[in-house]
């Protein structure tokens, strides 16, 4: 079995477990138990591996808690960000789960202890509340304590049975990969809400490449609406982690998704000191003002979401929005996210943002913001994608690429709406499709029916309309008909019909003559 087959087998096994153990509970409601249990196993094995330090004579899980000195604990928390005693390790809890009549309370106590171990340390904010959504008292697990314990034991045993190999080398990546697989499957089955916290990997790959194109190193990467962190992590997968010098930054409004993002960072082996994920409303209460500018920004913010806008008179003087001279409409915050990203972007960087297509042609405040962006030469490329690429929506979205280091005043338009592979429920972008888009993005050459660079003057003359279809002529796929040949064929057909009628008339006349 090759590596890809092993990966597929692992995915099949983990999804089977996720479905089997939830029973009658809705998968979306149950997701946090499976995801958090996988995370619990990961940090347990990660921590044990750190303590053992490659010494085969040490088995941390078999040590007693009493051998842990304050010095050992202090050093471990400073390095890993948290502490887990041997008795609290996933392996030990899972081993006795079936017969543990206080399993639910034990797990709650262990999770609280892991979180509180970081209190007073630099990692406190990164660890606090990680297990908040793993409610061991929830009736979703069962109506009685016994029912809850049985369900929890099934989850623990199921995750314990997954084969991730030794916790070294490439096997560490399997945890993060399995976690993202679970998240993507839950998102795919969650309807509209699924798209709010997970961007499919094939789209994430394109966005990451656009944001980091030709940058040999970036100071840090940022997502102002980070969801579960999939866009940030795609940057790590696609590029050598060392060129992202100061780590990964993101802000998320939804508390559960915020916890998923932090877990996702750990599961992809990003240490607490290399990521900073914050909870809150990016538009009204933005974090990281002291950390900007960022060399790479990636984002898939919510489409046409309502925000306070002009009802807050202070926002028009906000450094992020003031330069445009107008705020995004209260019913459509899309351009508020765009202006926020632009404000946080460095002079050498790029921002790649997934946008609702309506913002590129509507009038009013949105037209004024487009004019500001074009007149100041901040828009490098506008890319129209195929429909049905995202979870929870079938619309054909557009990627907006912002840059503060353009060398001319032209804006590139790419029509990638015809690039997709049809899957069961959604369309996908293949690596070949992504390469085709990136080649056009890199060269800026005009390609008939695919890519065109347009002058500022031409865009201004078109009322600052930025719809790709306004500049890239769609290919006419209608069948070309030769009129002369068609007329000749029609004459032949008409002649045949006339002759057929004469023949029928003759036959009818002959029949009628024979019966008279």
Short mmCIF file of C-alpha atoms in Angstrom, two decimals:
data_model
loop_
_atom_site.label_atom_id
_atom_site.label_comp_id
_atom_site.label_asym_id
_atom_site.label_seq_id
_atom_site.Cartn_x
_atom_site.Cartn_y
_atom_site.Cartn_z
CA UNK A 1 0.00 0.00 0.00
CA UNK A 2 1.52 3.32 -1.08
CA UNK A 3 1.37 6.56 0.89
CA UNK A 4 -1.75 7.85 -0.88
CA UNK A 5 -3.55 4.56 -0.34
CA UNK A 6 -2.62 4.62 3.35
CA UNK A 7 -3.93 8.17 3.58
CA UNK A 8 -7.22 7.22 1.91
CA UNK A 9 -7.60 4.19 4.19
CA UNK A 10 -7.01 6.37 7.25
CA UNK A 11 -9.59 8.89 6.04
CA UNK A 12 -12.14 6.16 5.42
CA UNK A 13 -11.52 4.72 8.88
CA UNK A 14 -11.81 8.04 10.71
CA UNK A 15 -15.02 9.01 8.89
CA UNK A 16 -16.51 5.60 9.63
CA UNK A 17 -15.69 6.05 13.31
CA UNK A 18 -17.12 9.57 13.31
CA UNK A 19 -20.41 8.25 11.94
CA UNK A 20 -20.57 5.08 14.02
CA UNK A 21 -19.98 6.66 17.43
CA UNK A 22 -22.40 9.56 17.02
CA UNK A 23 -25.43 7.25 16.88
CA UNK A 24 -28.58 9.31 16.36
CA UNK A 25 -26.84 12.63 17.08
CA UNK A 26 -26.57 14.97 14.10
CA UNK A 27 -23.05 14.89 12.66
CA UNK A 28 -22.73 18.67 12.78
CA UNK A 29 -23.67 18.73 16.47
CA UNK A 30 -21.31 15.86 17.24
CA UNK A 31 -18.29 17.13 15.30
CA UNK A 32 -16.62 18.81 18.27
CA UNK A 33 -16.33 15.54 20.21
CA UNK A 34 -14.53 13.72 17.42
CA UNK A 35 -12.32 16.69 16.50
CA UNK A 36 -11.42 17.45 20.12
CA UNK A 37 -10.65 13.79 20.84
CA UNK A 38 -8.31 13.67 17.86
CA UNK A 39 -6.69 16.85 19.17
CA UNK A 40 -6.40 15.35 22.67
CA UNK A 41 -4.60 12.33 21.26
CA UNK A 42 -2.29 14.53 19.21
CA UNK A 43 -1.16 16.84 22.00
CA UNK A 44 -0.71 13.81 24.30
CA UNK A 45 1.60 12.04 21.87
CA UNK A 46 3.32 15.27 20.94
CA UNK A 47 3.99 16.03 24.60
CA UNK A 48 5.16 12.50 25.41
CA UNK A 49 7.51 12.59 22.42
CA UNK A 50 8.97 15.88 23.68
CA UNK A 51 9.55 14.54 27.21
CA UNK A 52 11.09 11.30 25.95
CA UNK A 53 13.45 13.21 23.67
CA UNK A 54 14.14 10.21 21.45
CA UNK A 55 15.34 8.09 24.38
CA UNK A 56 13.83 4.61 23.88
CA UNK A 57 14.41 3.77 27.53
CA UNK A 58 11.81 6.35 28.58
CA UNK A 59 8.08 5.68 28.27
CA UNK A 60 6.37 8.78 29.60
CA UNK A 61 2.94 7.12 29.71
CA UNK A 62 4.22 4.55 32.19
CA UNK A 63 5.84 7.04 34.54
CA UNK A 64 4.11 8.11 37.74
CA UNK A 65 2.91 11.67 38.15
CA UNK A 66 5.05 12.05 41.26
CA UNK A 67 8.31 11.92 39.30
CA UNK A 68 7.44 15.26 37.69
CA UNK A 69 9.35 18.05 39.39
CA UNK A 70 8.33 21.74 39.28
CA UNK A 71 11.42 22.41 37.14
CA UNK A 72 10.40 19.78 34.56
CA UNK A 73 6.88 21.17 34.41
CA UNK A 74 8.01 24.78 34.13
CA UNK A 75 10.45 24.04 31.32
CA UNK A 76 7.90 21.98 29.40
CA UNK A 77 5.23 24.68 29.55
CA UNK A 78 7.68 27.32 28.35
CA UNK A 79 8.55 25.11 25.39
CA UNK A 80 5.30 23.37 24.46
CA UNK A 81 2.85 25.85 25.92
CA UNK A 82 1.00 23.35 28.13
CA UNK A 83 1.58 20.37 30.44
CA UNK A 84 0.07 16.88 30.60
CA UNK A 85 0.84 14.49 33.44
CA UNK A 86 1.38 10.80 32.53
CA UNK A 87 -1.94 9.82 34.10
CA UNK A 88 -3.71 12.41 31.93
CA UNK A 89 -2.36 11.18 28.60
CA UNK A 90 -4.86 10.09 25.98
CA UNK A 91 -3.40 6.57 25.80
CA UNK A 92 -3.95 5.95 29.50
CA UNK A 93 -7.48 7.38 29.57
CA UNK A 94 -8.51 5.52 26.40
CA UNK A 95 -7.14 2.21 27.72
CA UNK A 96 -9.53 2.19 30.69
CA UNK A 97 -12.40 4.08 29.08
CA UNK A 98 -14.84 1.16 28.82
CA UNK A 99 -14.76 0.41 32.56
CA UNK A 100 -14.36 3.96 33.86
CA UNK A 101 -17.64 4.92 35.50
CA UNK A 102 -16.45 8.50 36.02
CA UNK A 103 -15.10 8.96 32.49
CA UNK A 104 -17.09 12.09 31.71
CA UNK A 105 -15.99 13.91 34.89
CA UNK A 106 -12.40 12.67 34.51
CA UNK A 107 -12.18 14.04 30.98
CA UNK A 108 -13.61 17.39 32.05
CA UNK A 109 -11.04 17.60 34.86
CA UNK A 110 -8.16 16.65 32.54
CA UNK A 111 -9.12 19.22 29.92
CA UNK A 112 -9.42 21.91 32.59
CA UNK A 113 -6.00 20.93 33.98
CA UNK A 114 -4.31 21.09 30.56
CA UNK A 115 -5.78 24.55 29.92
CA UNK A 116 -4.92 25.88 33.38
CA UNK A 117 -1.35 24.57 33.14
CA UNK A 118 -0.61 27.54 30.87
CA UNK A 119 -1.92 30.14 33.32
CA UNK A 120 0.67 32.84 33.87
CA UNK A 121 2.76 31.75 30.89
CA UNK A 122 3.06 33.38 27.44
CA UNK A 123 0.96 30.56 25.98
CA UNK A 124 -2.03 31.19 28.26
CA UNK A 125 -4.10 32.91 25.56
CA UNK A 126 -3.36 30.18 23.03
CA UNK A 127 -4.42 27.33 25.34
CA UNK A 128 -7.29 28.82 27.33
CA UNK A 129 -10.70 27.51 26.30
CA UNK A 130 -9.43 25.01 23.73
CA UNK A 131 -11.76 22.30 25.06
CA UNK A 132 -14.67 24.65 25.80
CA UNK A 133 -16.90 22.98 23.22
CA UNK A 134 -16.22 19.46 24.50
CA UNK A 135 -19.16 19.41 26.91
CA UNK A 136 -19.08 16.10 28.77
CA UNK A 137 -22.43 16.89 30.43
CA UNK A 138 -24.34 17.50 27.20
CA UNK A 139 -27.51 15.49 26.58
CA UNK A 140 -26.27 15.00 23.03
CA UNK A 141 -24.08 12.27 24.52
CA UNK A 142 -26.99 10.55 26.27
CA UNK A 143 -29.61 11.10 28.95
CA UNK A 144 -27.78 9.33 31.79
CA UNK A 145 -24.22 9.41 33.05
CA UNK A 146 -23.83 5.81 31.92
CA UNK A 147 -25.01 6.66 28.41
CA UNK A 148 -22.62 9.61 28.25
CA UNK A 149 -19.69 7.47 29.40
CA UNK A 150 -20.52 4.79 26.84
CA UNK A 151 -20.60 7.32 24.00
CA UNK A 152 -17.37 9.02 25.16
CA UNK A 153 -15.62 5.66 25.51
CA UNK A 154 -16.64 4.79 21.94
CA UNK A 155 -15.11 8.04 20.65
CA UNK A 156 -11.89 7.51 22.60
CA UNK A 157 -11.57 3.88 21.51
CA UNK A 158 -12.29 4.76 17.91
CA UNK A 159 -9.65 7.48 17.76
CA UNK A 160 -7.20 5.27 19.69
CA UNK A 161 -7.55 2.60 17.00
CA UNK A 162 -6.44 4.89 14.18
CA UNK A 163 -2.97 4.03 12.87
CA UNK A 164 -0.85 7.17 12.62
CA UNK A 165 2.43 5.25 12.89
CA UNK A 166 5.25 6.53 15.09
CA UNK A 167 4.97 10.10 16.24
CA UNK A 168 7.98 11.22 14.23
CA UNK A 169 8.88 12.19 10.69
CA UNK A 170 6.08 12.44 8.18
CA UNK A 171 3.61 10.66 10.47
CA UNK A 172 3.09 13.85 12.45
CA UNK A 173 1.51 15.33 9.30
CA UNK A 174 -1.14 12.59 9.30
CA UNK A 175 -2.80 14.08 12.38
CA UNK A 176 -3.20 17.49 10.77
CA UNK A 177 -4.28 15.92 7.50
CA UNK A 178 -6.88 13.75 9.25
CA UNK A 179 -8.17 16.76 11.20
CA UNK A 180 -8.62 18.81 8.02
CA UNK A 181 -10.28 15.84 6.32
CA UNK A 182 -12.80 15.65 9.16
CA UNK A 183 -13.44 19.39 9.09
CA UNK A 184 -13.93 19.39 5.32
CA UNK A 185 -16.37 16.47 5.50
CA UNK A 186 -18.36 18.10 8.27
CA UNK A 187 -18.39 21.33 6.25
CA UNK A 188 -19.53 19.52 3.12
CA UNK A 189 -22.46 18.02 5.02
CA UNK A 190 -23.37 21.14 6.95
CA UNK A 191 -25.16 23.04 4.20
CA UNK A 192 -24.76 26.81 4.13
CA UNK A 193 -22.99 27.01 7.51
CA UNK A 194 -20.20 24.74 6.30
CA UNK A 195 -18.71 27.38 4.05
CA UNK A 196 -18.45 29.80 6.95
CA UNK A 197 -15.52 28.07 8.59
CA UNK A 198 -13.74 26.05 5.93
CA UNK A 199 -12.35 26.92 2.51
CA UNK A 200 -11.81 23.82 0.33
CA UNK A 201 -8.14 22.91 0.01
CA UNK A 202 -8.02 23.26 -3.77
CA UNK A 203 -9.21 26.89 -3.55
CA UNK A 204 -6.98 27.54 -0.53
CA UNK A 205 -3.99 26.40 -2.55
CA UNK A 206 -4.70 28.94 -5.29
CA UNK A 207 -5.25 31.77 -2.79
CA UNK A 208 -2.01 30.96 -0.94
CA UNK A 209 -0.02 30.92 -4.17
CA UNK A 210 -1.47 34.25 -5.26
CA UNK A 211 -0.71 35.93 -1.93
CA UNK A 212 2.85 34.63 -1.72
CA UNK A 213 3.76 34.73 -5.41
CA UNK A 214 7.50 35.29 -5.96
CA UNK A 215 8.11 36.18 -2.32
CA UNK A 216 11.16 34.28 -1.14
CA UNK A 217 10.20 35.15 2.44
CA UNK A 218 7.36 36.88 4.24
CA UNK A 219 7.38 38.37 7.69
CA UNK A 220 4.02 36.78 8.57
CA UNK A 221 0.73 35.72 7.04
CA UNK A 222 -2.68 36.96 8.16
CA UNK A 223 -6.34 36.05 7.69
CA UNK A 224 -8.85 38.58 9.11
CA UNK A 225 -11.73 36.05 8.94
CA UNK A 226 -9.79 32.85 9.46
CA UNK A 227 -12.53 30.29 10.13
CA UNK A 228 -10.84 27.01 11.05
CA UNK A 229 -7.49 28.25 9.72
CA UNK A 230 -7.48 26.32 6.44
CA UNK A 231 -6.22 29.24 4.35
CA UNK A 232 -3.35 29.98 6.72
CA UNK A 233 -2.34 26.33 6.86
CA UNK A 234 -2.37 25.97 3.09
CA UNK A 235 0.40 28.57 3.04
CA UNK A 236 2.40 26.35 5.39
CA UNK A 237 1.80 23.29 3.21
CA UNK A 238 2.70 25.02 -0.02
CA UNK A 239 5.82 26.83 1.17
CA UNK A 240 8.76 25.97 3.34
CA UNK A 241 7.71 26.97 6.83
CA UNK A 242 10.97 28.81 7.37
CA UNK A 243 10.13 31.56 4.88
CA UNK A 244 7.15 32.58 7.02
CA UNK A 245 9.39 34.23 9.56
CA UNK A 246 7.11 35.41 12.35
CA UNK A 247 4.23 33.01 12.00
CA UNK A 248 0.49 32.85 11.40
CA UNK A 249 -2.09 35.42 12.49
CA UNK A 250 -5.87 35.27 12.30
CA UNK A 251 -9.08 36.58 13.82
CA UNK A 252 -12.40 34.73 14.00
CA UNK A 253 -15.82 35.84 15.23
CA UNK A 254 -17.40 32.44 15.99
CA UNK A 255 -16.17 30.96 19.27
CA UNK A 256 -16.38 27.30 18.24
CA UNK A 257 -14.60 27.97 14.96
CA UNK A 258 -11.97 30.01 16.80
CA UNK A 259 -11.21 26.94 18.91
CA UNK A 260 -11.04 24.77 15.80
CA UNK A 261 -8.50 27.16 14.27
CA UNK A 262 -6.23 27.02 17.31
CA UNK A 263 -6.44 23.23 17.45
CA UNK A 264 -5.71 23.13 13.74
CA UNK A 265 -2.49 25.09 14.29
CA UNK A 266 -1.26 22.65 16.94
CA UNK A 267 -2.25 19.66 14.83
CA UNK A 268 -0.12 20.96 11.98
CA UNK A 269 2.82 21.16 14.38
CA UNK A 270 2.82 24.95 14.63
CA UNK A 271 3.97 25.78 18.14
CA UNK A 272 2.09 28.31 20.26
CA UNK A 273 4.79 30.95 19.77
CA UNK A 274 4.41 30.78 15.98
CA UNK A 275 0.69 31.50 15.75
CA UNK A 276 -1.68 34.08 17.14
CA UNK A 277 -5.39 33.45 16.65
CA UNK A 278 -7.73 35.95 18.29
CA UNK A 279 -11.48 35.95 18.95
CA UNK A 280 -13.62 38.92 17.96
CA UNK A 281 -15.25 41.10 15.31
CA UNK A 282 -12.53 42.09 12.83
CA UNK A 283 -14.43 45.10 11.47
CA UNK A 284 -15.38 46.67 14.81
CA UNK A 285 -12.70 45.34 17.15
CA UNK A 286 -9.64 44.40 15.06
CA UNK A 287 -6.60 42.78 16.61
CA UNK A 288 -2.98 42.96 15.41
CA UNK A 289 -2.84 46.71 14.85
CA UNK A 290 0.58 46.63 16.49
CA UNK A 291 1.67 43.64 14.39
CA UNK A 292 0.93 45.07 10.95
CA UNK A 293 1.96 45.33 8.19
CA UNK A 294 1.74 41.78 6.84
CA UNK A 295 3.55 40.57 3.72
CA UNK A 296 0.83 38.04 2.89
CA UNK A 297 -2.92 38.23 3.54
CA UNK A 298 -5.40 35.49 2.62
CA UNK A 299 -9.11 35.61 3.30
CA UNK A 300 -12.53 34.21 2.48
CA UNK A 301 -14.74 36.58 4.50
CA UNK A 302 -18.52 36.10 4.79
CA UNK A 303 -20.38 37.25 1.70
CA UNK A 304 -22.62 40.33 1.92
CA UNK A 305 -22.93 40.13 5.70
CA UNK A 306 -24.54 43.03 7.57
CA UNK A 307 -22.39 45.34 9.70
CA UNK A 308 -22.86 48.56 11.66
CA UNK A 309 -21.34 50.74 8.94
CA UNK A 310 -22.49 54.35 8.96
CA UNK A 311 -24.45 53.82 12.19
CA UNK A 312 -21.09 54.11 13.95
CA UNK A 313 -19.88 57.65 13.16
CA UNK A 314 -16.35 56.86 14.33
CA UNK A 315 -15.74 54.34 11.55
CA UNK A 316 -15.45 56.94 8.78
CA UNK A 317 -12.39 58.27 10.63
CA UNK A 318 -10.92 54.79 11.12
CA UNK A 319 -7.50 54.51 9.46
CA UNK A 320 -8.74 51.46 7.53
CA UNK A 321 -11.77 53.12 5.95
CA UNK A 322 -11.06 56.87 5.96
CA UNK A 323 -8.84 56.93 2.83
CA UNK A 324 -11.72 55.67 0.66
CA UNK A 325 -13.93 58.49 1.90
CA UNK A 326 -16.96 56.21 2.21
CA UNK A 327 -18.01 53.14 4.19
CA UNK A 328 -19.23 49.87 2.75
CA UNK A 329 -23.06 49.62 2.82
CA UNK A 330 -24.59 48.43 6.10
CA UNK A 331 -26.22 45.50 4.32
CA UNK A 332 -23.03 44.43 2.53
CA UNK A 333 -19.75 44.50 4.47
CA UNK A 334 -17.67 42.93 1.68
CA UNK A 335 -15.63 46.03 0.90
CA UNK A 336 -15.12 46.71 4.60
CA UNK A 337 -13.13 43.46 4.74
CA UNK A 338 -11.24 44.45 1.58
CA UNK A 339 -10.27 47.87 2.97
CA UNK A 340 -9.31 46.29 6.29
CA UNK A 341 -6.96 43.88 4.48
CA UNK A 342 -5.48 46.69 2.40
CA UNK A 343 -4.75 48.67 5.57
CA UNK A 344 -2.89 45.70 7.07
CA UNK A 345 -0.89 44.95 3.89
CA UNK A 346 2.82 45.78 3.64
CA UNK A 347 4.40 47.66 0.75
CA UNK A 348 5.92 44.43 -0.61
CA UNK A 349 2.98 42.13 0.01
CA UNK A 350 -0.18 40.86 -1.61
CA UNK A 351 -3.66 40.12 -0.36
CA UNK A 352 -5.82 37.47 -2.06
CA UNK A 353 -9.47 37.77 -1.02
CA UNK A 354 -12.50 35.72 -2.06
CA UNK A 355 -15.36 38.12 -2.87
CA UNK A 356 -19.02 38.04 -3.77
CA UNK A 357 -19.21 39.04 -7.47
CA UNK A 358 -21.85 41.75 -6.92
CA UNK A 359 -19.36 44.13 -5.32
CA UNK A 360 -17.53 44.48 -8.64
CA UNK A 361 -20.40 46.11 -10.55
CA UNK A 362 -22.91 47.58 -8.10
CA UNK A 363 -23.22 51.36 -7.78
CA UNK A 364 -23.31 53.67 -4.77
CA UNK A 365 -20.69 53.38 -2.04
CA UNK A 366 -19.24 50.21 -3.56
CA UNK A 367 -18.55 52.02 -6.85
CA UNK A 368 -16.77 54.82 -4.93
CA UNK A 369 -14.60 52.28 -3.11
CA UNK A 370 -13.71 50.60 -6.42
CA UNK A 371 -12.73 54.01 -7.78
CA UNK A 372 -10.49 54.61 -4.77
CA UNK A 373 -8.80 51.24 -5.22
CA UNK A 374 -8.26 51.71 -8.96
CA UNK A 375 -7.18 55.36 -8.85
CA UNK A 376 -4.59 54.47 -6.20
CA UNK A 377 -3.45 51.42 -8.19
CA UNK A 378 -4.08 48.84 -5.48
CA UNK A 379 -5.85 46.19 -7.57
CA UNK A 380 -3.48 43.84 -9.36
CA UNK A 381 -5.86 41.14 -10.60
CA UNK A 382 -9.52 40.14 -10.57
CA UNK A 383 -10.17 36.43 -11.14
CA UNK A 384 -13.60 34.98 -11.90
CA UNK A 385 -13.92 31.37 -10.72
CA UNK A 386 -16.29 28.59 -11.69
CA UNK A 387 -19.55 28.10 -9.77
CA UNK A 388 -20.05 25.54 -6.99
CA UNK A 389 -16.45 25.44 -5.76
CA UNK A 390 -17.34 26.17 -2.13
CA UNK A 391 -19.40 24.44 0.54
CA UNK A 392 -22.87 25.83 1.14
CA UNK A 393 -23.11 28.00 -1.96
CA UNK A 394 -23.20 27.44 -5.71
CA UNK A 395 -22.35 31.02 -6.70
CA UNK A 396 -19.36 31.74 -8.92
CA UNK A 397 -17.13 33.83 -6.65
CA UNK A 398 -14.31 36.17 -7.60
CA UNK A 399 -10.80 36.48 -6.17
CA UNK A 400 -9.47 40.01 -5.69
CA UNK A 401 -5.68 40.39 -5.54
CA UNK A 402 -4.43 43.59 -3.89
CA UNK A 403 -0.87 44.87 -4.16
CA UNK A 404 0.99 48.00 -3.07
CA UNK A 405 3.98 47.44 -5.34
CA UNK A 406 2.56 47.43 -8.85
CA UNK A 407 4.85 48.72 -11.60
CA UNK A 408 2.08 50.00 -13.90
CA UNK A 409 -1.49 51.25 -13.65
CA UNK A 410 -3.10 48.35 -15.47
CA UNK A 411 -5.44 45.87 -13.79
CA UNK A 412 -5.50 42.26 -14.92
CA UNK A 413 -8.71 40.30 -15.42
CA UNK A 414 -8.73 36.49 -15.62
CA UNK A 415 -11.78 34.47 -16.61
CA UNK A 416 -11.23 31.09 -14.94
CA UNK A 417 -14.93 30.27 -14.88
CA UNK A 418 -14.40 27.40 -17.31
CA UNK A 419 -11.68 25.75 -15.22
CA UNK A 420 -13.16 23.07 -12.99
CA UNK A 421 -13.52 19.35 -12.54
CA UNK A 422 -17.01 18.07 -11.85
CA UNK A 423 -17.25 16.08 -8.64
CA UNK A 424 -20.25 14.43 -6.95
CA UNK A 425 -21.53 17.47 -5.06
CA UNK A 426 -19.06 20.24 -5.82
CA UNK A 427 -16.72 21.36 -8.56
CA UNK A 428 -12.98 21.38 -7.84
CA UNK A 429 -9.86 23.06 -9.16
CA UNK A 430 -7.15 20.62 -10.21
CA UNK A 431 -3.43 21.37 -9.93
CA UNK A 432 -3.41 21.90 -13.71
CA UNK A 433 -6.15 24.52 -13.39
CA UNK A 434 -4.25 26.31 -10.63
CA UNK A 435 -1.06 26.24 -12.68
CA UNK A 436 -2.89 27.72 -15.67
CA UNK A 437 -4.23 30.59 -13.55
CA UNK A 438 -0.85 31.23 -11.94
CA UNK A 439 0.93 31.31 -15.31
CA UNK A 440 -1.46 33.99 -16.53
CA UNK A 441 -1.15 35.87 -13.24
CA UNK A 442 2.62 35.80 -13.45
CA UNK A 443 3.02 36.82 -17.09
CA UNK A 444 0.22 39.43 -17.22
CA UNK A 445 0.01 38.62 -20.93
CA UNK A 446 -3.29 38.91 -22.74
CA UNK A 447 -4.79 35.53 -23.61
CA UNK A 448 -7.85 35.51 -25.83
CA UNK A 449 -11.01 34.59 -23.91
CA UNK A 450 -8.97 34.08 -20.72
CA UNK A 451 -6.86 37.02 -19.54
CA UNK A 452 -6.58 40.73 -20.30
CA UNK A 453 -4.78 43.68 -18.72
CA UNK A 454 -6.81 46.88 -18.83
CA UNK A 455 -5.71 50.49 -18.39
CA UNK A 456 -6.94 52.72 -15.60
CA UNK A 457 -8.49 55.03 -18.20
CA UNK A 458 -10.54 52.22 -19.75
CA UNK A 459 -11.81 51.11 -16.34
CA UNK A 460 -12.68 54.69 -15.38
CA UNK A 461 -14.56 55.13 -18.68
CA UNK A 462 -16.55 52.00 -17.76
CA UNK A 463 -17.72 53.54 -14.44
CA UNK A 464 -15.10 51.53 -12.53
CA UNK A 465 -16.91 48.30 -13.28
CA UNK A 466 -14.56 45.46 -12.33
CA UNK A 467 -16.56 42.50 -13.57
CA UNK A 468 -14.29 40.15 -15.47
CA UNK A 469 -16.93 39.64 -18.15
CA UNK A 470 -16.75 43.36 -18.99
CA UNK A 471 -13.16 43.00 -20.20
CA UNK A 472 -12.54 39.36 -21.12
CA UNK A 473 -14.70 38.35 -24.06
CA UNK A 474 -16.28 34.97 -23.51
CA UNK A 475 -15.58 32.35 -26.12
CA UNK A 476 -18.52 31.73 -28.43
CA UNK A 477 -19.09 28.00 -28.20
CA UNK A 478 -22.08 28.00 -30.49
CA UNK A 479 -21.74 25.76 -33.52
CA UNK A 480 -20.70 27.61 -36.65
CA UNK A 481 -23.25 27.09 -39.41
CA UNK A 482 -22.40 27.52 -43.12
CA UNK A 483 -25.48 29.29 -44.53
CA UNK A 484 -24.81 28.30 -48.16
CA UNK A 485 -24.50 24.64 -47.27
CA UNK A 486 -27.56 24.86 -45.05
CA UNK A 487 -29.64 26.42 -47.86
CA UNK A 488 -28.51 23.72 -50.28
CA UNK A 489 -29.43 21.04 -47.78
CA UNK A 490 -32.83 22.63 -47.23
CA UNK A 491 -33.51 22.70 -51.01
CA UNK A 492 -32.64 19.03 -51.26
CA UNK A 493 -34.87 18.21 -48.30
CA UNK A 494 -37.78 20.23 -49.71
CA UNK A 495 -37.40 18.52 -53.10
CA UNK A 496 -37.45 15.11 -51.40
CA UNK A 497 -40.58 16.07 -49.45
CA UNK A 498 -42.30 17.28 -52.64
CA UNK A 499 -41.45 14.07 -54.43
CA UNK A 500 -42.66 12.03 -51.44
CA UNK A 501 -45.99 13.88 -51.49
CA UNK A 502 -46.38 13.17 -55.25
CA UNK A 503 -45.65 9.51 -54.66
CA UNK A 504 -48.19 9.36 -51.82
CA UNK A 505 -50.80 11.14 -53.95
CA UNK A 506 -50.24 8.66 -56.76
CA UNK A 507 -50.63 5.71 -54.42
CA UNK A 508 -53.81 7.19 -52.92
CA UNK A 509 -55.24 7.83 -56.38
CA UNK A 510 -54.46 4.27 -57.42
CA UNK A 511 -56.18 2.87 -54.33
CA UNK A 512 -59.22 5.06 -54.79
CA UNK A 513 -59.43 4.04 -58.52
CA UNK A 514 -59.34 0.35 -57.62
CA UNK A 515 -62.23 0.63 -55.13
CA UNK A 516 -64.62 2.64 -57.29
#
